[in-house]
Amino acid sequence: MAGQRNDYGKRSHSQSDYGGGKRRNPAGDETGELQHGIGNDDTVYRYLCPLRKIGSIIGRGGEIAKQLRAESRSSIRISESIPGFDERIVTIYSSSEETNSFGEDEELVCPAQHALFLVHDRVVAEELGGGSDEEREEEDELGELQQKQVTLRMLVPSDQIGCVIGKGGQVIQNIRSETGAQIRILKDEHLPPFALTNDELLQIVGEPTVVKKALLQVATRLHVNPSRFQHLLLSTSNNPYQSGGMFVAPNAGVPAMGAYGSYKGGWPSSYPESRDDGGSAKDFAVRLLCPMGNIGSVIGKGGVIIKQIRQETRASIKVDSSAAEGDDCIIFISAKEVLDDQSPTINAALKLQPRCSERTERDSGDSVLTTRLLVPRSQVGCLMGKGGSIISEMRSVTRASIRILSEDNLPKIATEEDEMVQVNDLEPYMF
C-alpha cells in the first residue's frame, strides 16, 4: 500500500485517510483472507466497482487485494465479470468487533469498515488519478480534484435499507443535509443483473470529500444494523469464490422476499422438527399460487426465465395449470435438501414470488403485492403457533398482513387438505 494516493490526490503510506493501524489478527492464510463464511453478527458491505477501476483493488496477480486484506484483516471477495456490464461486486466482511483504529482520532471501527474505506479510497484515487503525478499534484493544489464528482454504488438487502432511509425518509434526509451528498435508493430497473432478489441499490454522488462523509454515515448504520440473511450471501456448497487465487462470486440466493419487499423475517419452513441424522436429505416443497395472467412472466419467452431460475437454484420448478378451473395455476417448487444448508426450494420461491404475486394500486398511489401459498392443513399449525404467537411475531417483524384464509376463499385448484396463506405488503417507497 506504500505510495498509494489517498485523500484523493495526496500520497500516504500504509493507511488511508479514514485511518488504519490497530487491528486484530484472526486465523487466516498468508494473504489475510479469513477462513470462514459470513456470520449473523458480522459486518458486510457489497461495493460496486466499475470494471475500468477493478485493477486498482486487485493488482497484478492479486497483490493489491492481498494487501488490502492483510491491512484491514477482513475478507474481500471480488465477483466475476458479466459480459456487457461494467461493474463487479466487491464483498467485504468481518467480525463486527471494533478493533481497527480510525481517522485522526483513532476511533475504533470493525475490519470490514476499514476495508470498505480502503477500497473506496483506491477506486476514487484511480478515478481522479488520470495524467502524470505532476499534473495530479497541480490539480490538487488548485483544488480541482475535490471539485470533481464521484459516484459510489452499493447493494444493500431490503431488510437492512430501512436503517439508511429511516421513518418517513428522515435518516436519509439528515445524511443529505449533514454531508451535502446526493443519496438515492434507485428503482428496480437500475439494479445490475447480478443483484439478488432482495437487493436495493444505494447510490451516493458528490465531490470526493462529500461522498466520503456520506459513506462513513451509511457504513456505520449498516454496521449497527446487520441483515438477517447475510450469512447466506456466500454459499460454500456451491462455490468457495476462489479461482486461481482471485475470488469470484457466482449468483447466490438470499432468503428474503425480493426487492418488492414482502417477507423479511426468518425462513418459512415445513421441515420436520427432528431428523434421522445430521446429513440426510429430505424432500421439501412449496406451492405458490399464480394468476394465469402472470404465467408469461414466470416462464419467459421460450422458457428462458424458468430455466434460468432452475439453473441458479438447482430446484425443480413445475407449472401445473392442467387442473385450473379458475384464474389460478400452481407453481410447484421442490428439492431434496439438508436442513442446515441453503435451501434451493426457498431460493427459487423467492425469485418467483414477485412474478407470481398480484399487484394492485391503492387510492393513495401505493402499490400492494399479494402473494398466496397453498399449505397442507397438517402444517398450518407451525405457522400459527400456540395462541397465534408465531404468526403474530411474523406480522410484527415484517409489518406485512399475513392471513390463513377460510375455506370459502380457497381456489378451485386447491385440494380438500389445503389451506391458503395470503401475504399482503406494500412495495417499498423509493427515495
Coordinates of C-alpha atoms in Angstrom, one line a residue:
M1 CA 0.0 0.0 0.0
A2 CA 3.0 2.2 0.2
G3 CA 2.9 5.2 -2.1
Q4 CA -0.8 4.9 -2.8
R5 CA -2.6 8.1 -3.4
N6 CA -5.1 8.9 -0.7
D7 CA -7.2 11.9 0.4
Y8 CA -8.0 11.8 -3.3
G9 CA -4.7 13.2 -4.6
K10 CA -2.2 13.3 -1.8
R11 CA 0.2 10.5 -1.1
S12 CA 0.1 8.5 2.1
H13 CA 1.9 5.5 3.4
S14 CA 0.2 2.3 4.5
Q15 CA -3.1 3.8 5.8
S16 CA -6.0 5.6 4.2
D17 CA -7.3 9.0 5.4
Y18 CA -10.0 7.0 7.1
G19 CA -7.5 5.5 9.4
G20 CA -5.6 2.3 10.0
G21 CA -3.2 0.8 12.4
K22 CA -4.6 -1.2 15.3
R23 CA -6.2 -4.4 14.1
R24 CA -6.8 -7.9 15.2
N25 CA -5.0 -10.9 13.8
P26 CA -7.6 -13.7 13.2
A27 CA -6.8 -17.1 11.8
G28 CA -6.2 -16.8 8.1
D29 CA -3.9 -17.6 5.2
E30 CA -0.8 -15.7 4.2
T31 CA -2.9 -13.3 2.1
G32 CA -5.0 -12.3 5.1
E33 CA -8.1 -14.0 3.7
L34 CA -10.3 -15.2 6.6
Q35 CA -11.2 -18.9 6.5
H36 CA -14.9 -18.6 7.4
G37 CA -18.2 -17.6 5.9
I38 CA -20.4 -14.7 6.9
G39 CA -22.0 -14.9 10.4
N40 CA -25.3 -13.5 11.6
D41 CA -23.5 -10.8 13.6
D42 CA -20.7 -9.9 11.1
T43 CA -20.5 -6.6 9.2
V44 CA -21.0 -7.0 5.5
Y45 CA -20.7 -4.5 2.6
R46 CA -21.1 -5.1 -1.1
Y47 CA -19.4 -2.3 -3.1
L48 CA -19.9 -2.0 -6.8
C49 CA -16.6 -1.3 -8.6
P50 CA -16.5 -0.1 -12.2
L51 CA -14.7 -2.6 -14.4
R52 CA -12.2 0.0 -15.6
K53 CA -11.1 0.6 -12.0
I54 CA -11.1 -3.0 -10.8
G55 CA -7.3 -3.2 -11.3
S56 CA -6.8 -0.6 -8.6
I57 CA -8.1 -3.1 -5.9
I58 CA -6.8 -6.4 -7.5
G59 CA -3.4 -5.5 -8.7
R60 CA -1.0 -7.7 -10.7
G61 CA -1.5 -11.3 -9.6
G62 CA -3.9 -10.1 -6.9
E63 CA -1.2 -8.4 -4.9
I64 CA -3.2 -5.3 -4.0
A65 CA -6.2 -7.4 -2.9
K66 CA -3.9 -9.4 -0.7
Q67 CA -2.5 -6.1 0.8
L68 CA -6.0 -4.8 1.5
R69 CA -7.0 -8.0 3.3
A70 CA -3.8 -8.0 5.3
E71 CA -4.0 -4.3 6.2
S72 CA -7.7 -4.5 7.3
R73 CA -7.8 -8.1 8.4
S74 CA -11.1 -8.6 6.7
S75 CA -12.4 -10.8 3.9
I76 CA -12.6 -9.2 0.4
R77 CA -14.1 -11.2 -2.4
I78 CA -14.5 -10.0 -5.9
S79 CA -17.2 -11.3 -8.2
E80 CA -16.6 -12.5 -11.7
S81 CA -17.4 -10.1 -14.6
I82 CA -20.6 -10.4 -16.7
P83 CA -20.2 -9.6 -20.4
G84 CA -22.0 -6.4 -21.3
F85 CA -22.0 -4.9 -17.8
D86 CA -19.4 -2.6 -16.4
E87 CA -19.4 -3.3 -12.6
R88 CA -18.2 -6.1 -10.3
I89 CA -19.3 -6.8 -6.7
V90 CA -16.6 -6.4 -4.0
T91 CA -18.0 -8.3 -1.0
I92 CA -16.3 -7.1 2.2
Y93 CA -17.0 -8.8 5.6
S94 CA -15.6 -9.4 9.0
S95 CA -16.4 -9.7 12.6
S96 CA -18.4 -6.7 13.9
E97 CA -15.8 -6.3 16.7
E98 CA -14.4 -2.8 16.5
T99 CA -10.7 -3.4 16.5
N100 CA -9.1 -1.2 13.8
S101 CA -8.2 2.4 14.6
F102 CA -10.0 5.0 12.5
G103 CA -9.1 8.5 11.4
E104 CA -7.1 11.2 13.2
D105 CA -8.9 10.5 16.4
E106 CA -8.1 6.8 16.1
E107 CA -11.8 5.9 16.7
L108 CA -12.2 2.1 16.5
V109 CA -14.1 0.5 13.7
C110 CA -14.5 -3.1 12.6
P111 CA -12.2 -4.6 10.0
A112 CA -14.9 -4.6 7.3
Q113 CA -15.5 -0.8 7.7
H114 CA -11.8 -0.3 7.5
A115 CA -11.5 -2.4 4.3
L116 CA -14.5 -0.6 2.7
F117 CA -12.8 2.8 3.2
L118 CA -9.5 1.4 1.8
V119 CA -11.3 0.0 -1.3
H120 CA -13.2 3.2 -1.8
D121 CA -10.0 5.3 -1.5
R122 CA -8.3 3.3 -4.2
V123 CA -11.3 3.4 -6.6
V124 CA -11.7 7.1 -6.2
A125 CA -7.9 7.7 -6.4
E126 CA -8.0 5.8 -9.7
E127 CA -10.9 7.8 -11.0
L128 CA -9.2 11.1 -10.1
G129 CA -5.7 9.9 -11.0
G130 CA -5.6 10.4 -14.8
G131 CA -2.5 12.1 -16.1
S132 CA 1.0 12.3 -14.7
D133 CA 1.9 12.7 -11.0
E134 CA 2.9 16.3 -11.6
E135 CA -0.5 17.1 -13.2
R136 CA -2.4 15.5 -10.4
E137 CA -0.3 17.4 -7.8
E138 CA -1.1 20.6 -9.6
E139 CA -4.8 19.8 -9.8
D140 CA -4.8 19.1 -6.1
E141 CA -3.1 22.3 -5.2
L142 CA -5.7 24.2 -7.2
G143 CA -8.5 22.3 -5.5
E144 CA -9.7 20.9 -8.8
L145 CA -9.6 17.2 -7.6
Q146 CA -12.1 18.0 -4.9
Q147 CA -14.4 19.7 -7.3
K148 CA -14.8 16.6 -9.4
Q149 CA -17.9 14.5 -9.0
V150 CA -17.6 10.8 -8.0
T151 CA -20.3 8.2 -7.8
L152 CA -20.5 5.3 -5.2
R153 CA -22.9 2.4 -5.6
M154 CA -23.6 -0.4 -3.1
L155 CA -26.0 -3.3 -2.9
V156 CA -28.0 -3.4 0.4
P157 CA -30.5 -6.1 1.4
S158 CA -34.1 -4.8 1.6
D159 CA -34.4 -5.8 5.2
Q160 CA -31.4 -3.6 6.0
I161 CA -32.0 -0.5 3.9
G162 CA -34.6 0.9 6.3
C163 CA -31.8 1.9 8.7
V164 CA -30.4 4.2 6.0
I165 CA -33.8 5.6 5.0
G166 CA -35.5 6.0 8.4
K167 CA -39.1 6.5 9.2
G168 CA -40.6 8.8 6.6
G169 CA -37.2 9.2 5.0
Q170 CA -35.9 11.2 7.9
V171 CA -32.5 9.5 8.3
I172 CA -31.5 9.7 4.6
Q173 CA -32.6 13.4 4.6
N174 CA -30.4 14.1 7.6
I175 CA -27.4 12.4 5.9
R176 CA -28.0 14.5 2.8
S177 CA -28.3 17.7 4.9
E178 CA -25.2 17.0 7.0
T179 CA -22.9 15.9 4.2
G180 CA -24.2 17.7 1.1
A181 CA -24.2 14.4 -0.8
Q182 CA -26.9 13.2 -3.2
I183 CA -28.1 9.9 -1.8
R184 CA -30.8 7.8 -3.5
I185 CA -32.2 4.4 -3.4
L186 CA -32.6 3.6 -7.1
K187 CA -35.6 1.8 -8.5
D188 CA -35.6 -1.8 -9.5
E189 CA -34.9 -1.2 -13.2
H190 CA -31.5 0.2 -12.2
L191 CA -30.4 -2.9 -10.4
P192 CA -27.5 -4.7 -12.1
P193 CA -28.2 -8.2 -13.4
F194 CA -26.1 -9.9 -10.7
A195 CA -28.2 -8.3 -7.9
L196 CA -30.0 -10.7 -5.6
T197 CA -33.8 -10.9 -5.3
N198 CA -33.9 -8.8 -2.2
D199 CA -31.3 -6.2 -3.1
E200 CA -31.7 -2.5 -3.1
L201 CA -29.3 -0.2 -5.0
L202 CA -27.8 2.7 -2.9
Q203 CA -26.1 5.5 -4.8
I204 CA -24.1 8.4 -3.4
V205 CA -22.9 11.2 -5.7
G206 CA -20.9 14.3 -4.9
E207 CA -17.4 15.7 -4.5
P208 CA -14.9 13.2 -3.1
T209 CA -14.9 14.5 0.4
V210 CA -18.7 14.8 0.5
V211 CA -19.1 11.2 -0.7
K212 CA -16.6 10.1 1.8
K213 CA -18.5 11.7 4.7
A214 CA -21.8 10.2 3.5
L215 CA -20.1 6.7 3.1
L216 CA -19.0 7.0 6.8
Q217 CA -22.5 7.6 8.0
V218 CA -24.1 4.9 5.8
A219 CA -21.4 2.3 6.6
T220 CA -21.9 3.0 10.4
R221 CA -25.6 2.4 10.1
L222 CA -25.2 -0.8 8.2
H223 CA -22.6 -2.0 10.7
V224 CA -25.0 -1.4 13.6
N225 CA -28.0 -3.0 11.7
P226 CA -26.9 -6.2 10.0
S227 CA -29.2 -8.1 7.6
R228 CA -31.0 -11.1 9.0
F229 CA -29.9 -13.1 5.9
Q230 CA -26.4 -12.1 5.3
H231 CA -25.0 -15.4 6.5
L232 CA -26.4 -16.9 3.2
L233 CA -24.7 -14.4 0.9
L234 CA -21.8 -16.8 0.4
S235 CA -22.7 -20.3 -0.5
T236 CA -19.8 -22.6 0.5
S237 CA -21.6 -25.6 -1.0
N238 CA -21.9 -24.0 -4.5
N239 CA -18.6 -22.2 -4.9
P240 CA -16.0 -21.0 -2.4
Y241 CA -15.5 -17.9 -4.6
Q242 CA -11.9 -18.9 -5.3
S243 CA -10.5 -19.3 -8.8
G244 CA -6.8 -19.2 -9.4
G245 CA -6.1 -17.1 -6.4
M246 CA -8.6 -14.4 -7.1
F247 CA -12.1 -14.6 -5.6
V248 CA -15.1 -14.7 -7.8
A249 CA -18.8 -14.8 -6.8
P250 CA -21.5 -16.9 -8.5
N251 CA -25.1 -15.9 -8.4
A252 CA -26.5 -16.9 -5.0
G253 CA -29.9 -16.6 -3.4
V254 CA -30.8 -14.8 -0.2
P255 CA -33.9 -15.7 1.9
A256 CA -35.9 -12.6 1.9
M257 CA -38.9 -11.7 -0.3
G258 CA -37.5 -9.6 -3.0
A259 CA -36.8 -6.1 -3.9
Y260 CA -40.5 -5.9 -3.8
G261 CA -40.3 -6.5 -0.1
S262 CA -42.8 -8.9 1.2
Y263 CA -41.4 -11.4 3.6
K264 CA -38.4 -10.1 5.5
G265 CA -38.5 -12.4 8.5
G266 CA -36.9 -15.8 9.2
W267 CA -37.2 -18.8 6.9
P268 CA -40.7 -20.1 6.2
S269 CA -40.4 -23.8 6.6
S270 CA -42.2 -27.0 6.5
Y271 CA -39.2 -29.1 7.6
P272 CA -39.8 -31.7 10.2
E273 CA -38.7 -30.8 13.7
S274 CA -36.5 -33.8 14.0
R275 CA -34.2 -35.5 11.6
D276 CA -32.9 -39.1 11.3
D277 CA -29.3 -38.0 11.2
G278 CA -27.1 -34.9 10.7
G279 CA -26.7 -35.2 6.9
S280 CA -29.8 -36.9 5.5
A281 CA -31.6 -35.1 2.6
K282 CA -35.3 -34.7 2.8
D283 CA -37.9 -33.6 0.2
F284 CA -39.1 -30.1 0.7
A285 CA -41.8 -28.4 -1.4
V286 CA -43.5 -25.1 -1.7
R287 CA -46.6 -24.4 -3.8
L288 CA -47.2 -20.8 -5.0
L289 CA -50.5 -19.8 -6.5
C290 CA -50.0 -17.8 -9.7
P291 CA -52.7 -15.9 -11.6
M292 CA -52.9 -17.2 -15.2
G293 CA -52.1 -13.8 -16.5
N294 CA -48.7 -13.9 -14.8
I295 CA -47.6 -17.2 -16.3
G296 CA -45.7 -15.5 -19.1
S297 CA -43.6 -13.7 -16.5
V298 CA -42.8 -16.9 -14.8
I299 CA -41.9 -19.0 -17.9
G300 CA -40.4 -16.3 -20.2
K301 CA -40.1 -16.5 -23.9
G302 CA -39.1 -20.0 -24.9
G303 CA -38.9 -20.9 -21.2
V304 CA -35.8 -18.7 -20.7
I305 CA -36.8 -17.4 -17.2
I306 CA -37.9 -20.6 -15.6
K307 CA -34.8 -22.4 -17.0
Q308 CA -32.5 -19.7 -15.6
I309 CA -34.1 -20.0 -12.1
R310 CA -33.9 -23.7 -12.2
Q311 CA -30.2 -23.5 -13.1
E312 CA -29.4 -20.8 -10.4
T313 CA -31.2 -22.5 -7.6
R314 CA -31.0 -26.2 -8.5
A315 CA -34.7 -26.6 -7.6
S316 CA -37.3 -28.4 -9.5
I317 CA -40.0 -26.0 -10.8
K318 CA -43.2 -27.1 -12.4
V319 CA -46.1 -25.1 -13.6
D320 CA -49.4 -27.0 -13.1
S321 CA -52.3 -25.5 -15.0
S322 CA -53.9 -28.7 -16.1
A323 CA -56.4 -28.7 -13.2
A324 CA -57.0 -25.0 -13.3
E325 CA -60.7 -24.3 -13.3
G326 CA -60.5 -20.6 -12.4
D327 CA -57.9 -17.9 -12.7
D328 CA -55.0 -19.6 -11.0
C329 CA -52.4 -22.2 -11.5
I330 CA -49.9 -23.8 -9.1
I331 CA -46.1 -23.3 -9.3
F332 CA -44.7 -26.4 -7.6
I333 CA -41.1 -25.9 -6.3
S334 CA -39.2 -28.8 -4.7
A335 CA -35.8 -30.2 -3.9
K336 CA -34.0 -32.8 -1.8
E337 CA -32.4 -30.7 1.0
V338 CA -30.4 -30.9 4.2
L339 CA -31.8 -28.6 6.8
D340 CA -28.5 -26.9 7.7
D341 CA -27.7 -26.0 4.0
Q342 CA -29.0 -23.1 1.9
S343 CA -32.5 -24.1 0.6
P344 CA -32.8 -24.4 -3.2
T345 CA -36.6 -24.6 -2.8
I346 CA -36.8 -21.3 -0.8
N347 CA -34.3 -19.6 -3.1
A348 CA -36.4 -20.5 -6.1
A349 CA -39.6 -19.4 -4.3
L350 CA -38.1 -16.0 -3.5
K351 CA -37.1 -15.5 -7.2
L352 CA -40.5 -16.5 -8.4
Q353 CA -42.5 -14.6 -5.7
P354 CA -42.6 -11.2 -7.4
R355 CA -43.5 -12.9 -10.7
C356 CA -46.4 -14.9 -9.1
S357 CA -47.8 -12.1 -7.0
E358 CA -50.8 -9.8 -7.8
R359 CA -50.1 -6.1 -7.8
T360 CA -52.8 -3.6 -7.0
E361 CA -52.8 0.2 -6.7
R362 CA -54.4 2.0 -3.7
D363 CA -56.1 5.4 -4.0
S364 CA -53.0 6.8 -2.2
G365 CA -50.8 5.6 -5.1
D366 CA -49.1 2.9 -3.1
S367 CA -48.6 -0.4 -4.8
V368 CA -49.6 -3.6 -2.9
L369 CA -48.3 -7.1 -3.6
T370 CA -50.4 -10.1 -2.7
T371 CA -48.7 -13.5 -2.5
R372 CA -50.6 -16.7 -2.0
L373 CA -49.4 -20.2 -1.0
L374 CA -51.1 -23.5 -0.5
V375 CA -50.1 -25.3 2.7
P376 CA -51.2 -28.7 3.9
R377 CA -53.7 -28.4 6.7
S378 CA -51.5 -30.6 8.8
Q379 CA -48.7 -28.0 8.7
V380 CA -50.6 -24.8 9.3
G381 CA -50.1 -25.1 13.0
C382 CA -46.3 -24.4 12.6
L383 CA -47.2 -21.0 11.1
M384 CA -49.9 -20.1 13.7
G385 CA -48.1 -21.2 16.9
K386 CA -49.7 -21.5 20.3
G387 CA -52.4 -18.9 20.6
G388 CA -51.2 -17.4 17.3
S389 CA -47.8 -16.4 18.7
I390 CA -45.8 -17.3 15.6
I391 CA -48.0 -15.6 13.0
S392 CA -48.2 -12.5 15.3
E393 CA -44.5 -12.4 15.5
M394 CA -44.1 -12.6 11.8
R395 CA -46.6 -9.8 11.3
S396 CA -44.7 -7.7 13.8
V397 CA -41.3 -8.3 12.3
T398 CA -42.3 -7.9 8.6
R399 CA -45.1 -5.4 9.0
A400 CA -47.0 -7.5 6.4
S401 CA -50.5 -8.7 6.5
I402 CA -50.4 -12.5 6.9
R403 CA -53.6 -14.4 7.0
I404 CA -54.8 -18.0 6.9
L405 CA -57.9 -17.7 4.7
S406 CA -61.1 -19.6 5.3
E407 CA -62.2 -22.5 3.1
D408 CA -64.6 -20.2 1.2
N409 CA -61.6 -18.4 -0.2
L410 CA -59.8 -21.5 -1.4
P411 CA -59.3 -21.5 -5.2
K412 CA -60.8 -24.4 -7.2
I413 CA -57.3 -25.8 -7.9
A414 CA -56.7 -26.5 -4.2
T415 CA -57.4 -29.9 -2.6
E416 CA -59.6 -30.7 0.4
E417 CA -56.5 -31.0 2.5
D418 CA -55.1 -27.5 1.7
E419 CA -55.2 -24.2 3.5
M420 CA -54.3 -20.9 1.8
V421 CA -51.8 -18.4 3.3
Q422 CA -52.1 -14.9 1.9
V423 CA -49.4 -12.2 2.4
N424 CA -50.0 -8.5 1.6
D425 CA -47.3 -5.9 1.7
L426 CA -46.6 -2.5 0.3
E427 CA -43.8 -2.2 -2.3
P428 CA -41.0 -0.2 -0.7
Y429 CA -41.0 3.5 -1.5
M430 CA -38.0 4.7 -3.5
F431 CA -36.4 7.9 -2.3

